């Protein structure tokens, strides 16, 4: 039979060189597919083979699906949740009518019953809309609700959707739902939760489940953000990753669920290439200097992120301080598989050209959207050893913030626009990328996708395994599997094009998974094939049959039984192909037959540590196959890489034997062992060894090791542990920050916080007797108080005071009077005298009121207010009258009048100034207004207008960088330093704009949008669309700039419809207190770079 045209073109179209000339983004036409009706607040889009779109709508985001940034007091509780049921129980405890007043700030009274309770959390529903082009004119003309009533009290957002063989799948925390329209009326009438247990945490809004995708193995894949999971499979395996984002998979009926990869933060959508490789872009954690990450996702990988890293503000944060957030760096922890490269801000949608979409120029391209800034990208990947690298990256279009994307069966690329930004406003649209010169096989592909393959002959199905479009190939593969045509698949696997053979191999893998007794003999017989990729796919398919238990949070010990597969696969560890070696090692680890430690050397040889994917493969091999005893023997091995692999394998099993590596002569191995013992669930049996290493380790400069060793002692809480920490704090050969950490641990010894000191994980400890830390510090106090470092002296004084350890008064007086001492040291000395109620306290406080440093004077006045209120009142009165007194000192004095010095006399003094409120110094308006409110005096209520002056630059700078909810650096950068390019660079904002502008921009960002940073779309009278960054509108002309910064000018009279110019910045007044806003304005006003 004559082969159709598609097969003749296959070799020239499918294997187009990646080094070919890059396509011109201008060839892509970007138009609105739904010009006649809004698509409310859409998140994800999928198509059936008839071209009908299924689009999810969120109503619950931040309204019913709460965001921890608006509920920061719940962070410790949130991190304690291990399953969605924990969150459910917490909500039912707190969202009661009795707690209505307290819940006002958490949830609106949606049902208007006068109460803020659980009913309000169950008011809004997620929806799936069915959108159709019924007349075939290329524009959607019909929309209806396909499914709704997703409003469980802990339900998240509908962030993923997939159509597969008549079923519609959607991901809505805590469930994966399977829906079907059985009577063809356009509405789902059956639904089933096929997987449950996702989203234990509130975490950040949008960190839900996304990216529903059909894998080449016939399984359903999706991602979950760092809301995490605590899910049990239908087979009874419990996957315990509450603080991880992950890539997940299961069969279409929900069986055989497993965690494919973990340690991700929030990969929203993934894409498979033609060889089954999985890629995604992971969101950063909004840290200064951090970027999003392009990731090649492989089985059992740990990408390093934990949701507990998120809340480590202003303190040691392993995510940043241990270089977990970046591609490979020397000394980086070995337990992670780091990103391939850094990438663009705000990743959302992702799709891979299936083969015949768009046209030949866009062959083998991935497409990706950056939602907040409305930019859209295209790129390719190129094999790089066992991994890949991104090539031919380009911006293709911009102007409309697109979230989810997907290819339609017509070959165009579609994306959903959330009404121009994140706020829920019932607006939105579906947009379409297409080209004028279409791929010659697009119509054929669309026809095959529409057709009923159950009626196709076997010959045609086998031929379609080699079709130019991935979707057709998979459809043919799945039909052959349904018919259980193993022999036909075997024949196809032996001959034909490379992709024909690969799909046949995948089909055989599916049949093996369905069989009670899988048959690997045929696949093993092809292992000598001349095509390395065919060998790789065989090995990967065999290995994928096993290894589910390696995905558990604690992997089992290796089996004692030798599989007949192992002798056939082991020689491949020595292959010259890094990609084949990688998959062979993963497969052997999954199979789990016992192997000796030499297998690691066979795989790695002289491999450098920067080959992180081979390292990961070796970790899986070691975890699955090598006994604890053999792994421990590697402690004497000369290779640092081999030792690290042994440590991580023991960590994955939770083996206390890993403690042996704490005494390694190799610094990074010892640090790896410390992480293994200390982090995640800890290895309790090895914690004493980690604690003891504080006194014995040679690596006193290794911050990651030492902080964990201090914390291990802190967790033990014994007198011996406290003494170990105190002795370490007194060592002068140790870096000062680590000595200060030890002192702080002793300060918190008796009342530990619920969140861990180093990793921020929920680890509540029992209270301990203060005498334990008191006795420990007493033995070292003299040495500490005479240390060369005034920082050590200051913190030691503070510690002694908090533990009621008496320091001789003369020693404190000497420090308090010493003008050469650091202000914080003198302050601690004054506080020490106050705590002792020293007979000369008032004398020294009076003297301190004359100190040159204002911070000393403020503390002295505060302490005086506790000792002698009359004297303190007079000082306060003098400060307010003194025009030369610093603003911060006056502010402190006003606060005292409403607090420690509150009295009728103080109220009278406040009223004196309140009566002339408008004429007093602007920087004191907020302080007087708040004092009046506290004392119930007649005065203007505190208002944002009072925040224009009087802030603190240092506090404002810290807020800009570190505030959990404000997240300024998520979108902005100062000069060329840390931050993001989503919003304008603010390095000169204080020179360019006045304070009134800054306040308006913070309080009402939609009113003040920086030129070029607001997204707009225009629908013209002729039906065409123009989208981009809004620049200006003058004399009836609207100017917009596209992705290449090219200006387009449109007559306003030609515009039929326009979207609002959208800023993605939230109103900061809903997030920050007025004092915080004042500090932020002060900081921004100070930015005057030229």
Coordinates of C-alpha atoms in Angstrom, one line a residue, residues 18 380-391 578-579:
X18 CA 17.9 22.7 16.2
X380 CA 14.1 24.5 22.2
X381 CA 16.2 22.0 24.1
X382 CA 19.4 20.2 23.1
X383 CA 20.8 17.1 24.8
X384 CA 23.7 17.8 27.1
X385 CA 25.1 14.6 28.5
X386 CA 22.5 13.0 30.7
X387 CA 20.6 16.2 30.8
X388 CA 19.6 19.1 28.4
X389 CA 20.2 22.7 27.8
X390 CA 17.9 25.4 26.5
X391 CA 18.6 26.9 23.1
X578 CA 25.6 9.5 29.4
X579 CA 21.8 9.4 28.6

